[in-house]
PDB file of C-alpha atoms in Angstrom:
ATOM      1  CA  UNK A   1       0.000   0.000   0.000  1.00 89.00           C
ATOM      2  CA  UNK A   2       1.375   3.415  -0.692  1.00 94.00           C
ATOM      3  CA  UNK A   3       0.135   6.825  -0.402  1.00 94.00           C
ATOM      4  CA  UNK A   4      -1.049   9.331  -3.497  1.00 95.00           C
ATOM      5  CA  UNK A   5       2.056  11.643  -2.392  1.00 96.00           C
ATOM      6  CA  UNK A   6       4.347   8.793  -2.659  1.00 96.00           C
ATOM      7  CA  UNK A   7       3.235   7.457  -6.218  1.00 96.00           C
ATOM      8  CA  UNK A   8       3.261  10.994  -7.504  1.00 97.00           C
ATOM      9  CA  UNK A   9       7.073  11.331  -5.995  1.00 97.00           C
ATOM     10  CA  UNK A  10       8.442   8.173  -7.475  1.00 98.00           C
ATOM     11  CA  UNK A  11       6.940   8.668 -10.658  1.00 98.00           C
ATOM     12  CA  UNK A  12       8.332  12.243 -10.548  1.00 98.00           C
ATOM     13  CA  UNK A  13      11.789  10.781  -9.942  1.00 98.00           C
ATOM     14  CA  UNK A  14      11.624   8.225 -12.497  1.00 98.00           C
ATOM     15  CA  UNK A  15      10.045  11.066 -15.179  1.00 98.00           C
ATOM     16  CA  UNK A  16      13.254  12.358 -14.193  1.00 98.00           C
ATOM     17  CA  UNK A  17      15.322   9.347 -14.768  1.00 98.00           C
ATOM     18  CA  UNK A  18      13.613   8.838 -18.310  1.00 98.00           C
ATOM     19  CA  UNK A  19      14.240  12.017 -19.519  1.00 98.00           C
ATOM     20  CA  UNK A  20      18.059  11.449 -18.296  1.00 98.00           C
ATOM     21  CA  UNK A  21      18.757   8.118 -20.103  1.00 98.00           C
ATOM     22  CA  UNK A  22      17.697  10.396 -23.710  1.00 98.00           C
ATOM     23  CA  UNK A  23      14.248   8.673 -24.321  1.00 98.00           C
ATOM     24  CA  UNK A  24      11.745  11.016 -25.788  1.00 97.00           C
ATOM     25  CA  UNK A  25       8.489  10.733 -24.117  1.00 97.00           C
ATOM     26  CA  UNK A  26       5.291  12.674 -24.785  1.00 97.00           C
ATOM     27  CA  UNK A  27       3.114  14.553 -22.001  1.00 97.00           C
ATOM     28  CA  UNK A  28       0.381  11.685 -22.313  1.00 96.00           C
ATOM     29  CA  UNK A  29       2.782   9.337 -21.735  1.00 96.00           C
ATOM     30  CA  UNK A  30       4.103  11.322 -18.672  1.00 97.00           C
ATOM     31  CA  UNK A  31      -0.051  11.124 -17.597  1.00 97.00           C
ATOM     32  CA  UNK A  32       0.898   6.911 -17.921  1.00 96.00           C
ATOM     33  CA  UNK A  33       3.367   6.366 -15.557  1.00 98.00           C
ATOM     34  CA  UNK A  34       2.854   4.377 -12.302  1.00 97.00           C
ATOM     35  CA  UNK A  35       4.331   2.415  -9.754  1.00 97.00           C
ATOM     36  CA  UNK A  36       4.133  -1.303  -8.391  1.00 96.00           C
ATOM     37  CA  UNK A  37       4.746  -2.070  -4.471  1.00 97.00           C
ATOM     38  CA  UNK A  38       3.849  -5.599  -4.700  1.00 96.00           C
ATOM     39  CA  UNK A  39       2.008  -4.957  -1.495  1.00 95.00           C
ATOM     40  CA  UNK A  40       5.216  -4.982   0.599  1.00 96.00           C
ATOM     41  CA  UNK A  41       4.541  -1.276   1.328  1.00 94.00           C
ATOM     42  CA  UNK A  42       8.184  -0.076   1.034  1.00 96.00           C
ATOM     43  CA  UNK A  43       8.361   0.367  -2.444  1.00 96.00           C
ATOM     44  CA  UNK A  44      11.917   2.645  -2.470  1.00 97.00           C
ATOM     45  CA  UNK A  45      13.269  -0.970  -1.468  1.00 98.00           C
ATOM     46  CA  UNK A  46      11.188  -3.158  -3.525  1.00 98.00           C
ATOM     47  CA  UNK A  47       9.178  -1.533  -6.340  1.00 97.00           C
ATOM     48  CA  UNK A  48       8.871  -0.572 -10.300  1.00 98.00           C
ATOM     49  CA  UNK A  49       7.895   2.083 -11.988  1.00 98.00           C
ATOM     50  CA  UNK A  50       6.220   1.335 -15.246  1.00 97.00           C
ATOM     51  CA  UNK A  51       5.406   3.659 -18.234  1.00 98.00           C
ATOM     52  CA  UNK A  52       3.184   1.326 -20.419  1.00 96.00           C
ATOM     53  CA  UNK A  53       4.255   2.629 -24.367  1.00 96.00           C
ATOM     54  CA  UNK A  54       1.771   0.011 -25.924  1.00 95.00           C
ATOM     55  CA  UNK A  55      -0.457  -2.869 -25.073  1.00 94.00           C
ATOM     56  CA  UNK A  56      -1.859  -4.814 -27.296  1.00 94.00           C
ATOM     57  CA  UNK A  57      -3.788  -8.949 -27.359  1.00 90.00           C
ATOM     58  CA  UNK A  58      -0.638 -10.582 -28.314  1.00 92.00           C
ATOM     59  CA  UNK A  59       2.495  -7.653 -26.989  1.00 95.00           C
ATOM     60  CA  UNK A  60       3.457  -4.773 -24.937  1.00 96.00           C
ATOM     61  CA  UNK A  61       6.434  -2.589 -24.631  1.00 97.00           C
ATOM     62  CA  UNK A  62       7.065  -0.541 -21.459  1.00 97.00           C
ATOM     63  CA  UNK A  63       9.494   1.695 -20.149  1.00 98.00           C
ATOM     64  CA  UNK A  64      10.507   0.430 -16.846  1.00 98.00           C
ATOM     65  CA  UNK A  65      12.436   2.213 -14.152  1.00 98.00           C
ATOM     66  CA  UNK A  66      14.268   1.413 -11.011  1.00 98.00           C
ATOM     67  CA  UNK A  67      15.138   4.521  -8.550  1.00 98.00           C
ATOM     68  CA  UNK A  68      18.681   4.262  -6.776  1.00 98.00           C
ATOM     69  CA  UNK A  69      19.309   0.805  -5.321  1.00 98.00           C
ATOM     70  CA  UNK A  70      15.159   0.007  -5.838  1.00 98.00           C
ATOM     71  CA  UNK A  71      15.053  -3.549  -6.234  1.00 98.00           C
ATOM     72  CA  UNK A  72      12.174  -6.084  -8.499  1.00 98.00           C
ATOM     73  CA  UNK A  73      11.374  -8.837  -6.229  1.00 98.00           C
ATOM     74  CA  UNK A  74      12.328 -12.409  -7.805  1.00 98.00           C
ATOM     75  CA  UNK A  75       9.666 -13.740  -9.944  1.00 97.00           C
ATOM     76  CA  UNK A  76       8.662 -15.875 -13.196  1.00 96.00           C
ATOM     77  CA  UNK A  77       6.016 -15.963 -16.035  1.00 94.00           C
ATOM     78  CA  UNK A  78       4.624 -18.959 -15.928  1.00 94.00           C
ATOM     79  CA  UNK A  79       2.544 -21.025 -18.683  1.00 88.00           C
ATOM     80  CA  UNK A  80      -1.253 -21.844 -17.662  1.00 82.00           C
ATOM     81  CA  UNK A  81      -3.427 -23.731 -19.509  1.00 83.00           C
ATOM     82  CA  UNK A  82      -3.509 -22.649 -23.254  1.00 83.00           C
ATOM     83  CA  UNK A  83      -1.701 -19.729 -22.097  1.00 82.00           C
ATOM     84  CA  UNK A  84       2.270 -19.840 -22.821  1.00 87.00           C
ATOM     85  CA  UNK A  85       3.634 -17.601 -20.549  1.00 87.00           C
ATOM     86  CA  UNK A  86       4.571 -14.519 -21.298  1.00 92.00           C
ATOM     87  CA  UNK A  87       8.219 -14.052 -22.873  1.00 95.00           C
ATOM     88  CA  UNK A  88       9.908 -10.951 -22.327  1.00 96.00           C
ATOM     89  CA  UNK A  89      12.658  -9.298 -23.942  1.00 98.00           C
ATOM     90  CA  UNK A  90      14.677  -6.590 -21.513  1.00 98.00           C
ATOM     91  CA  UNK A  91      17.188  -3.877 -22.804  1.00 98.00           C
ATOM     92  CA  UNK A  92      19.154  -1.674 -20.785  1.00 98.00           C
ATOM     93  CA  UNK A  93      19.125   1.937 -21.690  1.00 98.00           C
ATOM     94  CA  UNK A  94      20.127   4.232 -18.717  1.00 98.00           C
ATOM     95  CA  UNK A  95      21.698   3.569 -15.212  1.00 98.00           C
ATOM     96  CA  UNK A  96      23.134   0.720 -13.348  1.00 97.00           C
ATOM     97  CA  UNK A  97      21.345  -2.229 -13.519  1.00 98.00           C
ATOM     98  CA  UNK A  98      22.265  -5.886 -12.347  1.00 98.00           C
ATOM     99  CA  UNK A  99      19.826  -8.996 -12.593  1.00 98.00           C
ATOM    100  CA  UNK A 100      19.827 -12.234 -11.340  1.00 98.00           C
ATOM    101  CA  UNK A 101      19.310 -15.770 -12.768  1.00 98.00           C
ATOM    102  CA  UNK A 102      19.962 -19.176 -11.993  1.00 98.00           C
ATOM    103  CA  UNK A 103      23.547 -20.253 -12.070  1.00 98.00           C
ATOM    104  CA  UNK A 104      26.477 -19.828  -9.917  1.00 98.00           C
ATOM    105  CA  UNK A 105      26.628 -17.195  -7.515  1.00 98.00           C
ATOM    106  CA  UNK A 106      28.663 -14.252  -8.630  1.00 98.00           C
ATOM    107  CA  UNK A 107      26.435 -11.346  -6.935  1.00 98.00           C
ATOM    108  CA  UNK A 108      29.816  -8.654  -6.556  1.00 98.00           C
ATOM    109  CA  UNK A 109      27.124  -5.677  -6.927  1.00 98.00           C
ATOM    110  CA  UNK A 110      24.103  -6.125  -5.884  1.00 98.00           C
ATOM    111  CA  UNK A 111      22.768  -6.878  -2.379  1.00 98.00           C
ATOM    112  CA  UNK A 112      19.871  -8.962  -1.335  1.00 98.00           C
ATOM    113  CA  UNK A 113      17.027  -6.807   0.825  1.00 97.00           C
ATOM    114  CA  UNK A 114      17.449  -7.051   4.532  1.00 95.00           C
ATOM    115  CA  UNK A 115      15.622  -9.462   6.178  1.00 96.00           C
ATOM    116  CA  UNK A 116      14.366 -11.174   2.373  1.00 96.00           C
ATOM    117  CA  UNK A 117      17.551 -13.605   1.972  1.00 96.00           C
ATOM    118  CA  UNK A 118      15.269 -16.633   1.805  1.00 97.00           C
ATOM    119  CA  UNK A 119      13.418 -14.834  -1.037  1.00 98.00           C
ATOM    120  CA  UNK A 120      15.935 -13.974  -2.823  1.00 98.00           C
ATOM    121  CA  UNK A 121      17.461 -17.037  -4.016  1.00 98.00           C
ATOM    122  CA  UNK A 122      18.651 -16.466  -7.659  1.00 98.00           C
ATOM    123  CA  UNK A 123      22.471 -15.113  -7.323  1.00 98.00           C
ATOM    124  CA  UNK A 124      24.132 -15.597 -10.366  1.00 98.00           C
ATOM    125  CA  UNK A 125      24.867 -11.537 -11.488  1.00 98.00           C
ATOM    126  CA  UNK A 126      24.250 -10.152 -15.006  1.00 98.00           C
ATOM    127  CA  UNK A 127      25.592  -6.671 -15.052  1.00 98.00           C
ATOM    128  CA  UNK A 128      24.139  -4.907 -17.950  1.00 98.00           C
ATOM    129  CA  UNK A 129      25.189  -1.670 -19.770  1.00 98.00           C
ATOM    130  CA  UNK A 130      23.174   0.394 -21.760  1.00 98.00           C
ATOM    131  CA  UNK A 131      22.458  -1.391 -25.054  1.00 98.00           C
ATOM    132  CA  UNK A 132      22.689  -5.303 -23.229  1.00 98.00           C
ATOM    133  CA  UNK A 133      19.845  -6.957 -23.818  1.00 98.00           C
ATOM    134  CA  UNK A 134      18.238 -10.631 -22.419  1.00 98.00           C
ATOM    135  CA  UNK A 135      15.481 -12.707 -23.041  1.00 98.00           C
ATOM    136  CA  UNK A 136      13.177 -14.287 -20.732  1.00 97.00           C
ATOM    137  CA  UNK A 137      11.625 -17.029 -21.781  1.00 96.00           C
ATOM    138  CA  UNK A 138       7.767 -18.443 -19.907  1.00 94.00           C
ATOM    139  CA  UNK A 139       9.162 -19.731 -16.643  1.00 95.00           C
ATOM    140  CA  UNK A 140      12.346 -18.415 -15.946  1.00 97.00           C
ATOM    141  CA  UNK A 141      12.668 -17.326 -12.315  1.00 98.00           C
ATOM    142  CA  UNK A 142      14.711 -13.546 -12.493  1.00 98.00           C
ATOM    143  CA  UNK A 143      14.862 -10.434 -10.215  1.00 98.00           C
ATOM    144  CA  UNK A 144      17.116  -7.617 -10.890  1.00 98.00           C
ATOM    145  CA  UNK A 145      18.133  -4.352  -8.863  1.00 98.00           C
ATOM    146  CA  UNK A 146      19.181  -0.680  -9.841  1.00 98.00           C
ATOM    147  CA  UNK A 147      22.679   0.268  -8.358  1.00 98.00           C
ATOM    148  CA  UNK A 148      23.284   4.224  -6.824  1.00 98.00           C
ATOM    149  CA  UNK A 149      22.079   6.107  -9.942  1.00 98.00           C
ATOM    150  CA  UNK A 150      19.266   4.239 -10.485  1.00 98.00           C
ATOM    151  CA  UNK A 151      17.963   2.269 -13.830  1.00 98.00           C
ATOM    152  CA  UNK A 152      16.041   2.561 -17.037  1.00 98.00           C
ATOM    153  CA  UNK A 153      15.360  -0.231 -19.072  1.00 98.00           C
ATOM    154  CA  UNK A 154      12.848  -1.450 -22.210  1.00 98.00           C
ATOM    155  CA  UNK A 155      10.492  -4.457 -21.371  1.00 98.00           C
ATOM    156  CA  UNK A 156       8.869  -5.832 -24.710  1.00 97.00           C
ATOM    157  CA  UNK A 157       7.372  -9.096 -23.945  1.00 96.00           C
ATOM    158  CA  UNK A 158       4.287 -11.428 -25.301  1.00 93.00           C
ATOM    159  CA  UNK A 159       0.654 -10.529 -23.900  1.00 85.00           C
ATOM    160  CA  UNK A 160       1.041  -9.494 -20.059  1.00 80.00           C
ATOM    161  CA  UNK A 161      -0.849 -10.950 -17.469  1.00 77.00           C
ATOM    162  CA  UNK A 162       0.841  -9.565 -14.212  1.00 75.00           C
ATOM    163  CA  UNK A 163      -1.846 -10.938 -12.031  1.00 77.00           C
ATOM    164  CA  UNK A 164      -0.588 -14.777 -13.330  1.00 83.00           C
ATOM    165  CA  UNK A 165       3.511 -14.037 -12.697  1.00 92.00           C
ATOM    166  CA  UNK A 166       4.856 -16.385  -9.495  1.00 94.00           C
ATOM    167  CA  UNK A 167       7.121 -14.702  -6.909  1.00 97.00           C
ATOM    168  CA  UNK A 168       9.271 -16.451  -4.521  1.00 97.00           C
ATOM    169  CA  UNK A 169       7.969 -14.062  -1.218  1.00 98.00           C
ATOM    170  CA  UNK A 170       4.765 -15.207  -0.019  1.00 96.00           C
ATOM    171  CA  UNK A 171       4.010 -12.008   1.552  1.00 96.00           C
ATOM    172  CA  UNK A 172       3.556 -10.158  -2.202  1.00 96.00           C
ATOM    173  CA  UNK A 173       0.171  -8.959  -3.400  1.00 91.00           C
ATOM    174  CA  UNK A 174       0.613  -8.098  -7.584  1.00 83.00           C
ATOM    175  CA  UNK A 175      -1.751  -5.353  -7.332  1.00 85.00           C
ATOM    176  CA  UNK A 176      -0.925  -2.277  -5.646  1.00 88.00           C
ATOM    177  CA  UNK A 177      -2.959  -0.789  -3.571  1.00 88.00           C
ATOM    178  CA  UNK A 178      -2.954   3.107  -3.548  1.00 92.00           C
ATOM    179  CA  UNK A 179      -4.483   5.375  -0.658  1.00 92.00           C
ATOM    180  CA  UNK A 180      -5.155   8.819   0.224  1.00 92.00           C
ATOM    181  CA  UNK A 181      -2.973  10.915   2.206  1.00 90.00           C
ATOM    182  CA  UNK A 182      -3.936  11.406   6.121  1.00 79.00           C
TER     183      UNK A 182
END
């Protein structure tokens, strides 16, 4: 849960970040850009903010952005039914951005969120630079994390459905919940 004057900051900030990184973005996409919490409620820790460029039946493309040292909790796509799973595509534009896969662990950047070490389990580091891309297939378990300057990145992926994606914490809630100030 987070508060109207906390969404409008972190989108502010990551407004901010976009316009840093070079990509040209209109004033009704400015009027797009939100924020996820996961419904941990700390969402400068563990968060997103999304700018949705398109969404379509079959594929989206999104700007997403990570403030300083914000973190995406570890999570998957998963296949249900007739439904494939969504595969997503991510490019790194702007910032310092790490993720983490399976494989070996080799986390030398990163950190794992205090008191969420048993959520975190994926530590084999990617460190990617602006113009590194990687693909996600259906299923793959991932997080990644923004370093001191924060990240911006490209998501295109297959038809989204958030409210199906799998995350390692038990305590997350995909939608986020947004109140009015007191």
């Amino acid at each position: 849960m987070i508060t109207r004057t906390e969404l409008a900051a972190v989108c502010s900030e990551a407004l901010a970040l976009i316009e840093k990184s070079g990509i040209p973005i209109t004033a009704a996409d400015r009027a797009k850009i939100t924020a996820a919490d996961f419904g941990l409620s700390q969402l400068r820790q563990e968060g997103i903010e999304i700018l949705t460029m398109y969404e379509t039946d079959r594929a989206a493309g999104k700007i997403l952005v990570l403030l300083p040292n914000q973190t995406e909790p570890e999570h998957w796509h998963p296949s249900q039914g007739d439904n494939p799973g969504k595969e997503e595509i991510i490019r790194a534009v702007w910032g310092d951005l790490y993720f983490y896969v399976e494989g070996p662990d080799t986390m030398a950047k990163g950190f794992l969120v205090a008191g969420k070490e048993s959520v975190y389990t994926l530590r084999h580091e990617i460190d990617l630079e602006p113009g590194d891309q990687l693909v996600f297939p259906p299923d793959t378990p991932h997080w990644f994390q923004a370093g001191p300057r924060g990240a911006v990145m490209f998501s295109f992926s297959t038809k989204v459905v958030d409210n199906l994606d799998g995350f390692t914490d038990p305590a997350i809630q995909r939608e986020t919940v947004i109140i009015d100030d007191k």
